[in-house]
Amino acid sequence: EVQLQASGGGSVQPGGSLRLSCTVSGFTLVDYAIGWFRQAPGKERLGISCISTRDDNAYYLPDVQGRFTLSSDNANNTVYLQMNNLKPDDTAVYYCAAHEGCTIVLGLRGFGMDYWGKGTLVTVSS
């Protein structure tokens, strides 16, 4: 059974950091790329970053480039999204999702992603 489990959300002050995790089962990180999406209150879901272990590449929207960093632990089937210098606009529910590549992630709403995890809430507020 394929499962993705996102965790690590929480509340943090502006400028703070959080690390989100996405642990997968039923497939390996070589088989699928993992994209991160977020949905802010009152806004559409948006793909912000993606990592492809197969291609050894990671991709970011300009809005998070330089602040967010993806990494993967293939042995534990887990992808991490390190989020630094968080801003109030980063407040959202964050989701991880799997697809064969990263072409349908950045700046898109996630239609076509094969598998989804449940979201984890990130709140950035003073």
PDB file of C-alpha atoms in Angstrom:
ATOM      1  CA  GLU A   1       0.000   0.000   0.000  1.00  0.00           C
ATOM      2  CA  VAL A   2       1.335   3.399  -0.974  1.00  0.00           C
ATOM      3  CA  GLN A   3       1.411   5.969   1.782  1.00  0.00           C
ATOM      4  CA  LEU A   4       2.957   9.376   2.278  1.00  0.00           C
ATOM      5  CA  GLN A   5       3.084  10.881   5.723  1.00  0.00           C
ATOM      6  CA  ALA A   6       3.963  14.520   6.193  1.00  0.00           C
ATOM      7  CA  SER A   7       4.960  15.807   9.593  1.00  0.00           C
ATOM      8  CA  GLY A   8       6.900  18.540  11.320  1.00  0.00           C
ATOM      9  CA  GLY A   9       4.530  21.449  11.100  1.00  0.00           C
ATOM     10  CA  GLY A  10       4.006  23.832  13.957  1.00  0.00           C
ATOM     11  CA  SER A  11       3.980  27.444  15.040  1.00  0.00           C
ATOM     12  CA  VAL A  12       7.035  29.627  14.729  1.00  0.00           C
ATOM     13  CA  GLN A  13       7.881  33.298  14.834  1.00  0.00           C
ATOM     14  CA  PRO A  14       8.994  35.177  11.722  1.00  0.00           C
ATOM     15  CA  GLY A  15      12.609  34.409  10.995  1.00  0.00           C
ATOM     16  CA  GLY A  16      12.331  31.000  12.589  1.00  0.00           C
ATOM     17  CA  SER A  17      12.867  27.554  11.123  1.00  0.00           C
ATOM     18  CA  LEU A  18      11.005  24.296  10.761  1.00  0.00           C
ATOM     19  CA  ARG A  19      11.830  21.007   9.118  1.00  0.00           C
ATOM     20  CA  LEU A  20       9.063  19.081   7.452  1.00  0.00           C
ATOM     21  CA  SER A  21       9.349  15.378   6.765  1.00  0.00           C
ATOM     22  CA  CYS A  22       7.615  13.226   4.189  1.00  0.00           C
ATOM     23  CA  THR A  23       7.992   9.516   4.828  1.00  0.00           C
ATOM     24  CA  VAL A  24       6.834   7.231   2.063  1.00  0.00           C
ATOM     25  CA  SER A  25       6.001   3.553   1.902  1.00  0.00           C
ATOM     26  CA  GLY A  26       4.976   1.286  -0.921  1.00  0.00           C
ATOM     27  CA  PHE A  27       7.575   2.728  -3.280  1.00  0.00           C
ATOM     28  CA  THR A  28      11.103   4.095  -3.136  1.00  0.00           C
ATOM     29  CA  LEU A  29      12.354   7.619  -3.659  1.00  0.00           C
ATOM     30  CA  VAL A  30      14.081   6.457  -6.830  1.00  0.00           C
ATOM     31  CA  ASP A  31      10.722   5.483  -8.302  1.00  0.00           C
ATOM     32  CA  TYR A  32       8.959   8.782  -7.685  1.00  0.00           C
ATOM     33  CA  ALA A  33       9.856  12.415  -7.240  1.00  0.00           C
ATOM     34  CA  ILE A  34       8.415  14.134  -4.191  1.00  0.00           C
ATOM     35  CA  GLY A  35       6.812  17.506  -4.522  1.00  0.00           C
ATOM     36  CA  TRP A  36       5.798  19.870  -1.753  1.00  0.00           C
ATOM     37  CA  PHE A  37       2.663  21.916  -2.079  1.00  0.00           C
ATOM     38  CA  ARG A  38       1.121  24.406   0.242  1.00  0.00           C
ATOM     39  CA  GLN A  39      -2.300  25.921   0.613  1.00  0.00           C
ATOM     40  CA  ALA A  40      -2.567  29.198   2.426  1.00  0.00           C
ATOM     41  CA  PRO A  41      -5.884  30.330   3.907  1.00  0.00           C
ATOM     42  CA  GLY A  42      -8.202  31.484   1.160  1.00  0.00           C
ATOM     43  CA  LYS A  43      -5.752  30.573  -1.596  1.00  0.00           C
ATOM     44  CA  GLU A  44      -5.275  27.741  -4.030  1.00  0.00           C
ATOM     45  CA  ARG A  45      -2.826  24.958  -3.450  1.00  0.00           C
ATOM     46  CA  LEU A  46       0.566  25.724  -4.981  1.00  0.00           C
ATOM     47  CA  GLY A  47       3.609  23.585  -5.696  1.00  0.00           C
ATOM     48  CA  ILE A  48       6.703  25.140  -4.149  1.00  0.00           C
ATOM     49  CA  SER A  49       9.480  22.601  -4.404  1.00  0.00           C
ATOM     50  CA  CYS A  50      10.316  19.158  -5.701  1.00  0.00           C
ATOM     51  CA  ILE A  51      13.125  16.655  -5.379  1.00  0.00           C
ATOM     52  CA  SER A  52      13.974  13.888  -7.781  1.00  0.00           C
ATOM     53  CA  THR A  53      16.374  11.338  -6.366  1.00  0.00           C
ATOM     54  CA  ARG A  54      16.550   9.624  -9.737  1.00  0.00           C
ATOM     55  CA  ASP A  55      17.767  12.806 -11.409  1.00  0.00           C
ATOM     56  CA  ASP A  56      19.593  14.084  -8.329  1.00  0.00           C
ATOM     57  CA  ASN A  57      17.902  17.456  -8.708  1.00  0.00           C
ATOM     58  CA  ALA A  58      15.839  19.736  -6.530  1.00  0.00           C
ATOM     59  CA  TYR A  59      13.650  22.595  -7.700  1.00  0.00           C
ATOM     60  CA  TYR A  60      12.197  25.612  -5.929  1.00  0.00           C
ATOM     61  CA  LEU A  61       9.843  28.451  -6.592  1.00  0.00           C
ATOM     62  CA  PRO A  62      11.641  31.815  -6.469  1.00  0.00           C
ATOM     63  CA  ASP A  63       9.615  32.730  -3.397  1.00  0.00           C
ATOM     64  CA  VAL A  64      11.261  29.987  -1.350  1.00  0.00           C
ATOM     65  CA  GLN A  65      14.576  29.644  -3.183  1.00  0.00           C
ATOM     66  CA  GLY A  66      17.417  30.272  -0.771  1.00  0.00           C
ATOM     67  CA  ARG A  67      15.222  29.814   2.290  1.00  0.00           C
ATOM     68  CA  PHE A  68      13.941  26.266   1.782  1.00  0.00           C
ATOM     69  CA  THR A  69      16.158  23.252   1.147  1.00  0.00           C
ATOM     70  CA  LEU A  70      15.173  19.745   0.145  1.00  0.00           C
ATOM     71  CA  SER A  71      17.083  16.619   1.065  1.00  0.00           C
ATOM     72  CA  SER A  72      16.378  12.930   1.030  1.00  0.00           C
ATOM     73  CA  ASP A  73      17.249   9.936   3.158  1.00  0.00           C
ATOM     74  CA  ASN A  74      16.802   7.076   0.749  1.00  0.00           C
ATOM     75  CA  ALA A  75      17.497   4.421   3.358  1.00  0.00           C
ATOM     76  CA  ASN A  76      14.553   5.646   5.407  1.00  0.00           C
ATOM     77  CA  ASN A  77      12.373   6.678   2.457  1.00  0.00           C
ATOM     78  CA  THR A  78      12.071  10.177   3.828  1.00  0.00           C
ATOM     79  CA  VAL A  79      12.295  13.584   2.204  1.00  0.00           C
ATOM     80  CA  TYR A  80      12.982  16.646   4.302  1.00  0.00           C
ATOM     81  CA  LEU A  81      12.033  20.239   3.621  1.00  0.00           C
ATOM     82  CA  GLN A  82      14.163  22.526   5.738  1.00  0.00           C
ATOM     83  CA  MET A  83      12.478  25.904   5.971  1.00  0.00           C
ATOM     84  CA  ASN A  84      14.520  28.826   7.254  1.00  0.00           C
ATOM     85  CA  ASN A  85      13.805  32.512   7.643  1.00  0.00           C
ATOM     86  CA  LEU A  86      10.104  31.815   7.674  1.00  0.00           C
ATOM     87  CA  LYS A  87       7.720  34.625   6.893  1.00  0.00           C
ATOM     88  CA  PRO A  88       4.047  35.119   7.773  1.00  0.00           C
ATOM     89  CA  ASP A  89       3.242  34.478   4.094  1.00  0.00           C
ATOM     90  CA  ASP A  90       4.606  30.960   4.522  1.00  0.00           C
ATOM     91  CA  THR A  91       1.647  30.143   6.748  1.00  0.00           C
ATOM     92  CA  ALA A  92      -0.180  27.279   5.089  1.00  0.00           C
ATOM     93  CA  VAL A  93      -1.005  23.627   5.180  1.00  0.00           C
ATOM     94  CA  TYR A  94       1.899  21.797   3.556  1.00  0.00           C
ATOM     95  CA  TYR A  95       1.432  18.589   1.581  1.00  0.00           C
ATOM     96  CA  CYS A  96       3.851  16.163   0.010  1.00  0.00           C
ATOM     97  CA  ALA A  97       2.923  14.251  -3.112  1.00  0.00           C
ATOM     98  CA  ALA A  98       4.561  11.794  -5.487  1.00  0.00           C
ATOM     99  CA  HIS A  99       4.877  11.697  -9.252  1.00  0.00           C
ATOM    100  CA  GLU A 100       7.330  10.222 -11.735  1.00  0.00           C
ATOM    101  CA  GLY A 101       9.028  13.597 -12.090  1.00  0.00           C
ATOM    102  CA  CYS A 102       8.926  17.222 -11.045  1.00  0.00           C
ATOM    103  CA  THR A 103       7.434  18.727 -14.201  1.00  0.00           C
ATOM    104  CA  ILE A 104       3.947  19.214 -12.758  1.00  0.00           C
ATOM    105  CA  VAL A 105       4.888  20.686  -9.420  1.00  0.00           C
ATOM    106  CA  LEU A 106       6.373  24.161  -9.400  1.00  0.00           C
ATOM    107  CA  GLY A 107       3.760  26.883  -9.521  1.00  0.00           C
ATOM    108  CA  LEU A 108       1.018  24.384 -10.262  1.00  0.00           C
ATOM    109  CA  ARG A 109      -1.862  23.047  -8.252  1.00  0.00           C
ATOM    110  CA  GLY A 110      -0.881  19.388  -8.222  1.00  0.00           C
ATOM    111  CA  PHE A 111      -3.323  17.885 -10.671  1.00  0.00           C
ATOM    112  CA  GLY A 112      -1.794  14.705 -11.978  1.00  0.00           C
ATOM    113  CA  MET A 113       0.253  13.885  -8.900  1.00  0.00           C
ATOM    114  CA  ASP A 114      -0.127  10.195  -8.221  1.00  0.00           C
ATOM    115  CA  TYR A 115      -0.151  10.012  -4.448  1.00  0.00           C
ATOM    116  CA  TRP A 116      -0.730  12.505  -1.656  1.00  0.00           C
ATOM    117  CA  GLY A 117      -0.036  12.677   2.009  1.00  0.00           C
ATOM    118  CA  LYS A 118      -2.149  14.442   4.568  1.00  0.00           C
ATOM    119  CA  GLY A 119      -1.146  17.995   5.250  1.00  0.00           C
ATOM    120  CA  THR A 120       0.787  19.469   8.103  1.00  0.00           C
ATOM    121  CA  LEU A 121       0.052  22.990   9.295  1.00  0.00           C
ATOM    122  CA  VAL A 122       2.758  25.634   9.442  1.00  0.00           C
ATOM    123  CA  THR A 123       1.910  28.888  11.183  1.00  0.00           C
ATOM    124  CA  VAL A 124       4.309  31.813  11.127  1.00  0.00           C
ATOM    125  CA  SER A 125       3.228  34.582  13.423  1.00  0.00           C
ATOM    126  CA  SER A 126       4.607  36.934  16.020  1.00  0.00           C
TER     127      SER A 126
END
